[in-house]
Coordinates of C-alpha atoms in Angstrom, one line a residue:
X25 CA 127.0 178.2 88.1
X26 CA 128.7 181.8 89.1
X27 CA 130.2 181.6 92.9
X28 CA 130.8 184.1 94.8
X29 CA 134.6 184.6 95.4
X30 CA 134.0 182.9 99.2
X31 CA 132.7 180.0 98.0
X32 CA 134.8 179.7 94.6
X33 CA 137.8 179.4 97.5
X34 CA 136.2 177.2 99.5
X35 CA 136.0 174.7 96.2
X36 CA 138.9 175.3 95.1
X37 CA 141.7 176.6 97.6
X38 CA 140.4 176.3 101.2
X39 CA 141.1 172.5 102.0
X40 CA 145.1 173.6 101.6
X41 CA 144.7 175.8 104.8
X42 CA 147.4 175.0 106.7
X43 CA 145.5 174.6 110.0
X44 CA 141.8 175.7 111.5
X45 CA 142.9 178.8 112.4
X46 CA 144.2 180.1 109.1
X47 CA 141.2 178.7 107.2
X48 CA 138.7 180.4 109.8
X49 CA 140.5 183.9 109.3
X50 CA 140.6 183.7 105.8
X51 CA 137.2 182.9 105.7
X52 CA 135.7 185.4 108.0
X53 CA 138.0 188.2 105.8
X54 CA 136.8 186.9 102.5
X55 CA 132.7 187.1 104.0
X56 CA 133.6 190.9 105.0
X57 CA 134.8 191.6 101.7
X58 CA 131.6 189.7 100.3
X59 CA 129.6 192.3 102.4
X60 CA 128.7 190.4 105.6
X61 CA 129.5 192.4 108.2
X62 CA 131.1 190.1 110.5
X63 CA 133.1 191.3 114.0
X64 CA 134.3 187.8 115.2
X65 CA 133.9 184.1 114.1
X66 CA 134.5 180.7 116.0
X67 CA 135.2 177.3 114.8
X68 CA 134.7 174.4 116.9
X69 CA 136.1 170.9 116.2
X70 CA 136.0 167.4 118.1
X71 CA 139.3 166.1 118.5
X72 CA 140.1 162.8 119.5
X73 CA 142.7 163.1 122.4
X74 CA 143.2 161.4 125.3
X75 CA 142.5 164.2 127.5
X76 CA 141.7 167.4 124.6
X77 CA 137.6 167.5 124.2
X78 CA 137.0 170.1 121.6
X79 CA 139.2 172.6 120.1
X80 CA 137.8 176.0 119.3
X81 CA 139.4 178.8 117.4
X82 CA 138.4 182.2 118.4
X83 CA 139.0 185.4 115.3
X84 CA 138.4 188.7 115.9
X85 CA 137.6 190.8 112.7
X86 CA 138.7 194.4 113.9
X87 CA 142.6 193.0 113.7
X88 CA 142.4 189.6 112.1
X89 CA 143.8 188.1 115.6
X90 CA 142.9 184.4 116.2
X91 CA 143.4 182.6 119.4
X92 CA 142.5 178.6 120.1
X93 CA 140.1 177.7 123.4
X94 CA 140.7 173.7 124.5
X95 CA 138.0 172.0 126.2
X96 CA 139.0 169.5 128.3
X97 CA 135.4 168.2 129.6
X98 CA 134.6 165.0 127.8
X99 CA 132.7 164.5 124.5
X100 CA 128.6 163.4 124.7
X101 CA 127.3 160.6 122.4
X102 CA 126.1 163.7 119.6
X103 CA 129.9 165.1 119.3
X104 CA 130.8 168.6 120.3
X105 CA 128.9 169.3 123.8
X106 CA 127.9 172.8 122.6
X107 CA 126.1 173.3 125.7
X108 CA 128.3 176.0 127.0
X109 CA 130.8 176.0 124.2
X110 CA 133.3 178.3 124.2
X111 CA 132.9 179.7 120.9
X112 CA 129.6 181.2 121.4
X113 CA 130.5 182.3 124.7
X114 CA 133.1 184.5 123.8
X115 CA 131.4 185.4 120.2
X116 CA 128.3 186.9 122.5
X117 CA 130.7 188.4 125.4
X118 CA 132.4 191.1 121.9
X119 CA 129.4 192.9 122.7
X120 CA 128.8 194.3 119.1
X121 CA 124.9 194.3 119.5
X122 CA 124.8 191.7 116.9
X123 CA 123.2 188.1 117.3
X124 CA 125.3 185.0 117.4
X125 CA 124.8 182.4 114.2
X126 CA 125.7 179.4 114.0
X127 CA 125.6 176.3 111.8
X128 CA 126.9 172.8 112.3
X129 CA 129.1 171.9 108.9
X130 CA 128.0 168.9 107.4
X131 CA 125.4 166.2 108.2
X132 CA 124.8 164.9 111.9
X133 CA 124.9 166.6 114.9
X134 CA 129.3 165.8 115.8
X135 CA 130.3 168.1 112.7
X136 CA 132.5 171.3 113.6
X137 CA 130.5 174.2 114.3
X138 CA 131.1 177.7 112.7
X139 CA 129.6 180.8 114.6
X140 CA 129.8 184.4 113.6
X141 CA 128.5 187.2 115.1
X142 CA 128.0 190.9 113.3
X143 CA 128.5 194.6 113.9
X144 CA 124.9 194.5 114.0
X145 CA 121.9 192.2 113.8
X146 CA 122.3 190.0 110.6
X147 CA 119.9 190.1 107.9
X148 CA 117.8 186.9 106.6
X149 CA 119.7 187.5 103.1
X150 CA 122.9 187.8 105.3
X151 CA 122.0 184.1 107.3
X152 CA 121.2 183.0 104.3
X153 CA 124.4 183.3 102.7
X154 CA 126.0 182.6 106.0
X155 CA 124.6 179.0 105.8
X156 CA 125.6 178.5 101.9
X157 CA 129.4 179.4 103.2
X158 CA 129.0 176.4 105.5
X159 CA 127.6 174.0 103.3
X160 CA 130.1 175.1 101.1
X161 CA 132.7 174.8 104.0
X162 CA 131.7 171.1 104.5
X163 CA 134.5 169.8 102.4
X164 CA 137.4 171.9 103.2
X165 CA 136.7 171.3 106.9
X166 CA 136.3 167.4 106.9
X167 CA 140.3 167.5 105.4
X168 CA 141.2 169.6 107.6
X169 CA 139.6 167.9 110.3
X170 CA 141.2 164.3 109.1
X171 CA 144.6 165.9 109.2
X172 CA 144.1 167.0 112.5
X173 CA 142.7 163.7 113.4
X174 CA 145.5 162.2 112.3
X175 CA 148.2 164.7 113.7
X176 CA 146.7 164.0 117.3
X177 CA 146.8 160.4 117.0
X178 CA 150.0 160.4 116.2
X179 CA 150.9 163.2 118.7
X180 CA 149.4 160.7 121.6
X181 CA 151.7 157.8 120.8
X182 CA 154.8 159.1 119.7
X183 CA 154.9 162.6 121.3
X184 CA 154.9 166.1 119.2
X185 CA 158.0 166.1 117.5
X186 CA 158.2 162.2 117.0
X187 CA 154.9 162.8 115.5
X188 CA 156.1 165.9 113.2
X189 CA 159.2 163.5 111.8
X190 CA 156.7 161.0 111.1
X191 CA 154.3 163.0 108.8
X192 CA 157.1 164.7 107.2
X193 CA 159.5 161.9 106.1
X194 CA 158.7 159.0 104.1
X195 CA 157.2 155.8 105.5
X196 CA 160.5 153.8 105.2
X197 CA 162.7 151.7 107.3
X198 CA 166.1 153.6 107.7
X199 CA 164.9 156.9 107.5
X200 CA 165.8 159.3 110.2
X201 CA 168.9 161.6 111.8
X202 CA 171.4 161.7 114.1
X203 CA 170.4 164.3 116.8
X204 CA 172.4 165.3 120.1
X205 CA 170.0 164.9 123.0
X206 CA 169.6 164.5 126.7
X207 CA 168.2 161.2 127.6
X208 CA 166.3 160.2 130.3
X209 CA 165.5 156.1 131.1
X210 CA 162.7 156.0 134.3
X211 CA 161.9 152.4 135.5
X212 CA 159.8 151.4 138.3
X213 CA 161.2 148.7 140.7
X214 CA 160.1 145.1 141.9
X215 CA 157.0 145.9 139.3
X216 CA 156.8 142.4 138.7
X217 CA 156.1 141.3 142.2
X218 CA 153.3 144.4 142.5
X219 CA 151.9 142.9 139.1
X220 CA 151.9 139.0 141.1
X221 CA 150.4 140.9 144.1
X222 CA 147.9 143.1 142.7
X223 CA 145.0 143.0 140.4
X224 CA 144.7 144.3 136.9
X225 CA 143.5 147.5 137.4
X226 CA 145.7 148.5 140.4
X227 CA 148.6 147.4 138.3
X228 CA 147.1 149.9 135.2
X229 CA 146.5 152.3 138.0
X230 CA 149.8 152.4 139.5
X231 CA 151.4 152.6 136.3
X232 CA 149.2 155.6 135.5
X233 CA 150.5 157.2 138.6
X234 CA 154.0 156.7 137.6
X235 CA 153.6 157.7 134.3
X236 CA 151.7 160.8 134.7
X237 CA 155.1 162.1 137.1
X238 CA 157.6 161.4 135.0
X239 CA 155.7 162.0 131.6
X240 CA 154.1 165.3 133.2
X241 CA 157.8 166.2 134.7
X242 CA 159.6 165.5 131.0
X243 CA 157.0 167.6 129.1
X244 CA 157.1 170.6 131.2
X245 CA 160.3 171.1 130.8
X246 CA 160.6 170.8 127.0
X247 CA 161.4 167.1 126.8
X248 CA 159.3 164.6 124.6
X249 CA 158.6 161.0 126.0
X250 CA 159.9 158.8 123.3
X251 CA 158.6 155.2 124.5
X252 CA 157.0 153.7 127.4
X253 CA 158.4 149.8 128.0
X254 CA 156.6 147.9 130.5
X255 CA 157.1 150.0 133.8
X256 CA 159.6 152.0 131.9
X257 CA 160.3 155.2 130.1
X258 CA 162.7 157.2 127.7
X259 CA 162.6 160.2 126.9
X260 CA 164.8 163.2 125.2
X261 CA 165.5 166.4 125.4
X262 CA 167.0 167.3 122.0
X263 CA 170.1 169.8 122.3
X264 CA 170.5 173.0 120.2
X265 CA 173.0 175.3 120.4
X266 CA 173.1 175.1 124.5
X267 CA 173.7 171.8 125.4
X268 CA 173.2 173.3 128.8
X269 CA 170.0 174.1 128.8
X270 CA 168.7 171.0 127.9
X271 CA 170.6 169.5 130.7
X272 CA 169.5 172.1 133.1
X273 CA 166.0 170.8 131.6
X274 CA 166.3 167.3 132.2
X275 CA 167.5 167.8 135.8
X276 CA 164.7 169.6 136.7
X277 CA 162.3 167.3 135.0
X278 CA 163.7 164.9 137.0
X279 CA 163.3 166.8 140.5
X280 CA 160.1 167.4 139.3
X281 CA 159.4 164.4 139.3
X282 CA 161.0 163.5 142.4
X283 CA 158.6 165.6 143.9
X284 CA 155.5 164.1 142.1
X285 CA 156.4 160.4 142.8
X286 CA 156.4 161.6 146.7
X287 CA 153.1 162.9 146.9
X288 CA 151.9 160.1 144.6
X289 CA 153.1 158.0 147.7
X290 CA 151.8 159.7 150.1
X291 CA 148.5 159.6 148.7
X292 CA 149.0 155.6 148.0
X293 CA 149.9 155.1 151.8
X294 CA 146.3 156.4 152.7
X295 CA 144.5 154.3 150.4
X296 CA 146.6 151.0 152.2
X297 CA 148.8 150.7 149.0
X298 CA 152.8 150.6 149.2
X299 CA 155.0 153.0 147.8
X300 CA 156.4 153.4 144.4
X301 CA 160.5 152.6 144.4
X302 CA 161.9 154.0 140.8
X303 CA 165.1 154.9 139.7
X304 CA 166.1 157.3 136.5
X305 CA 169.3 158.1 134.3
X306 CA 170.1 161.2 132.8
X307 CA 173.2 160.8 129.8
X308 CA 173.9 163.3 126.9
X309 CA 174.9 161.9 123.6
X310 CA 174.4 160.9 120.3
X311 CA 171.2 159.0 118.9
X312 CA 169.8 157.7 115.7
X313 CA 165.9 158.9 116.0
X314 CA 163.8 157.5 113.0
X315 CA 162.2 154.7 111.5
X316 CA 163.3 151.1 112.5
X317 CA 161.4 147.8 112.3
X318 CA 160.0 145.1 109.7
X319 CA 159.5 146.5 105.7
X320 CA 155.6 146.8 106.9
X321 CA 155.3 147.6 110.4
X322 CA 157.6 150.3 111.8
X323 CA 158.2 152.1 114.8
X324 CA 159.9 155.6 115.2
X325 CA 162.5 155.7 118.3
X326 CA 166.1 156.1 119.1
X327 CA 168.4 153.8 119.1
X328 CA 172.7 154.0 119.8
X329 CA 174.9 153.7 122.0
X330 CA 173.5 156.5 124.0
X331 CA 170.4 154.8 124.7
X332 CA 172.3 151.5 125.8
X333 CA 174.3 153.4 128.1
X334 CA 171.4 155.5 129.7
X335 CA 169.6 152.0 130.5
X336 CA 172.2 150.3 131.8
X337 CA 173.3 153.6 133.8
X338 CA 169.9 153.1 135.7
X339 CA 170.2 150.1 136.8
X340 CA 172.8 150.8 138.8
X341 CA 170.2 152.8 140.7
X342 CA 169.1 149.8 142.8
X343 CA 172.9 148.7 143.7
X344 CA 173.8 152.1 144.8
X345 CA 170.9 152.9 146.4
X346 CA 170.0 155.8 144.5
X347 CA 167.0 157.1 142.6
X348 CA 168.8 159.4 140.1
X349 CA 171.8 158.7 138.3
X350 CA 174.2 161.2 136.5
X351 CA 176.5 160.6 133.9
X352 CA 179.5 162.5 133.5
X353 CA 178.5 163.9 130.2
X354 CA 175.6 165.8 132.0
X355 CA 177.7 166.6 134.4
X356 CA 180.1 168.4 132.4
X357 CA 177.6 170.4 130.6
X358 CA 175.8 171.8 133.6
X359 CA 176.2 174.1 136.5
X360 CA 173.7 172.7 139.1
X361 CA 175.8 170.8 142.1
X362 CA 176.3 167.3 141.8
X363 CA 177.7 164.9 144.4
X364 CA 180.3 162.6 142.6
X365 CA 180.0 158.4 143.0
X366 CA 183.0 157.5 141.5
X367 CA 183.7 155.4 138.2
X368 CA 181.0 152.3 137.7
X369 CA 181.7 149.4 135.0
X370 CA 178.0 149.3 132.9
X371 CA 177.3 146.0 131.6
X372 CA 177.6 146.0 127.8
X373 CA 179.6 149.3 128.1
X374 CA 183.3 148.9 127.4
X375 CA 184.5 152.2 129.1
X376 CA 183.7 152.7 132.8
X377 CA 181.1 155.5 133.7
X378 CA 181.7 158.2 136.2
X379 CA 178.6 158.7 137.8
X380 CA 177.1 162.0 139.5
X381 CA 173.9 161.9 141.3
X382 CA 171.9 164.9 143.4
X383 CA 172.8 166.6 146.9
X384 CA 169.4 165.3 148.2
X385 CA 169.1 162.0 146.9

């Protein structure tokens, strides 16, 4: 059987792609060079995320530019809600006086969708072979769709760079690095008596509230959430060549935060609920961050010194009746004004901490 050179790539070659974008601008310049003349394409995938819809990558011919559209509204029973979809809107607002085609790759209606639109009104011979490139496409994309799958499964429980470690390195206990990092241990307080008090879902809700703050806060500012515990939280923010910045990060996470937690509250209060109390550590040090757990069942995290200290470093929160809590490592490394508490024994920590916290806490 003789292929044309698009689809002898997409047999042999295009499943390599290292991501949707590459594979839809590779295949949109191979088509022009077949003769179709294309101005833009749009690939549309599902994605399952906890809050990502769709993902759509948008090329443009004239350059070979490709940029990525998220959809955020959720996903109907068929897949891909293409009422509206952003592909096609953008493929018909290039204005080319060409007609939009499209074709959903593979069988069923929840397959990705390619769309192309021409310098002109296609051709049937032109649709034709427009179609045979996305039967032809069917393979390449359902790889490249697993791998995403699996990259944003792993994205939503272990956090991007967690997840990046995890797909790189080898599926073995013992396996990771020691990395310099900013952590950050969040807990919520008397969370047990609100659990006694309070049904299920107000419980799940409250801790939703909570986490969406200080998860929300750490993100923004660079910082990956390593582990929720219970009502808890660490998180890093790994240092480079500036361990200042990634202080200055982590403090204005936490202020952030601060800030989100209040209005959280103040929205609570008018529903009848109580207030969310929580405290939070900032320390700078050393951690392992890999694989640790049984030969069969692992789980990627840090552990060290560092994280002991961190923990125990918030609980002082309560007994000093603060909500942040400072080590003197931060301290050190940044330049933001920090009121000083003195030197606190930690429990489990042979050396006494001194212990900073913020002008307005």
């Amino acid at each position: 059987m003789q292929l044309s050179s698009t689809l002898t790539w997409l047999v042999d070659e295009a499943a390599g792609s290292p991501g949707a974008d590459r594979f839809l601008a590779k295949l949109g310049a191979r088509l022009i060079k077949d003769g179709i003349p294309l101005a833009g394409g749009a690939l549309t995938l599902a994605v399952p995320h906890p809050i990502i819809a769709r993902r759509t990558w948008l090329w443009r011919a004239e350059n070979g530019e490709v940029i990525e559209a998220v959809g955020f509204a959720p996903l109907g029973l068929g897949g891909v809600d293409s009422s509206g979809d952003a592909g096609r809107r953008w493929l018909s607002g290039l204005a080319t006086g060409g007609a939009v085609h499209e074709d959903i790759v593979g069988a069923g209606e929840g397959g990705p969708l390619l769309g192309w639109i021409g310098s002109r009104r296609f051709t049937e011979a032109e649709m034709d072979r427009l179609r045979e490139a996305a039967r032809f496409a069917a393979a390449p994309l359902a790889a490249l769709s697993a791998r995403a799958t699996l990259s944003a499964a792993l994205e939503a429980y272990l956090g991007r760079r967690s997840a990046a470690r995890v797909l790189a390195g080898p599926l073995r206990r013992e396996v990771g690095e020691t990395i310099r990092a900013v952590l950050l241990y969040g807990d919520l307080r008397s969370f047990t008596a609100l659990s006694e008090a309070e049904p299920p879902a107000a419980v799940i809700a409250a801790l939703g509230g909570w986490f969406d703050c200080i998860g929300g806060a750490v993100h923004a500012f660079g910082g990956e959430v390593l582990k929720f515990i219970g009502d808890g939280v660490l998180a890093i923010f790994p240092v480079g060549d500036r361990p200042r910045d990634a202080c200055d990060a982590a403090l204005r996470a936490v202020v952030s935060a601060k800030a989100g937690m209040a209005h959280l509250d103040t929205t609570r209060r008018g529903q009848g609920l109580p207030p969310l109390s929580f405290g939070v550590a900032l320390h700078l040090g050393e951690i392992l961050w890999g694989n640790v757990g049984a030969a069969d069942r692992l789980d990627f995290t840090a552990i060290g010194p560092s994280v002991n200290l961190v923990s125990r470093l918030e609980g002082l929160c309560r007994p000093l009746g603060r909500t942040v809590l400072i080590s003197s490592t931060v301290a050190a490394e940044t330049g933001a004004a920090l009121v000083p508490l003195g030197t606190h024994a930690l429990r489990g920590i042979a050396t006494p901490c001194a212990v900073y916290t913020l002008p307005d806490d």
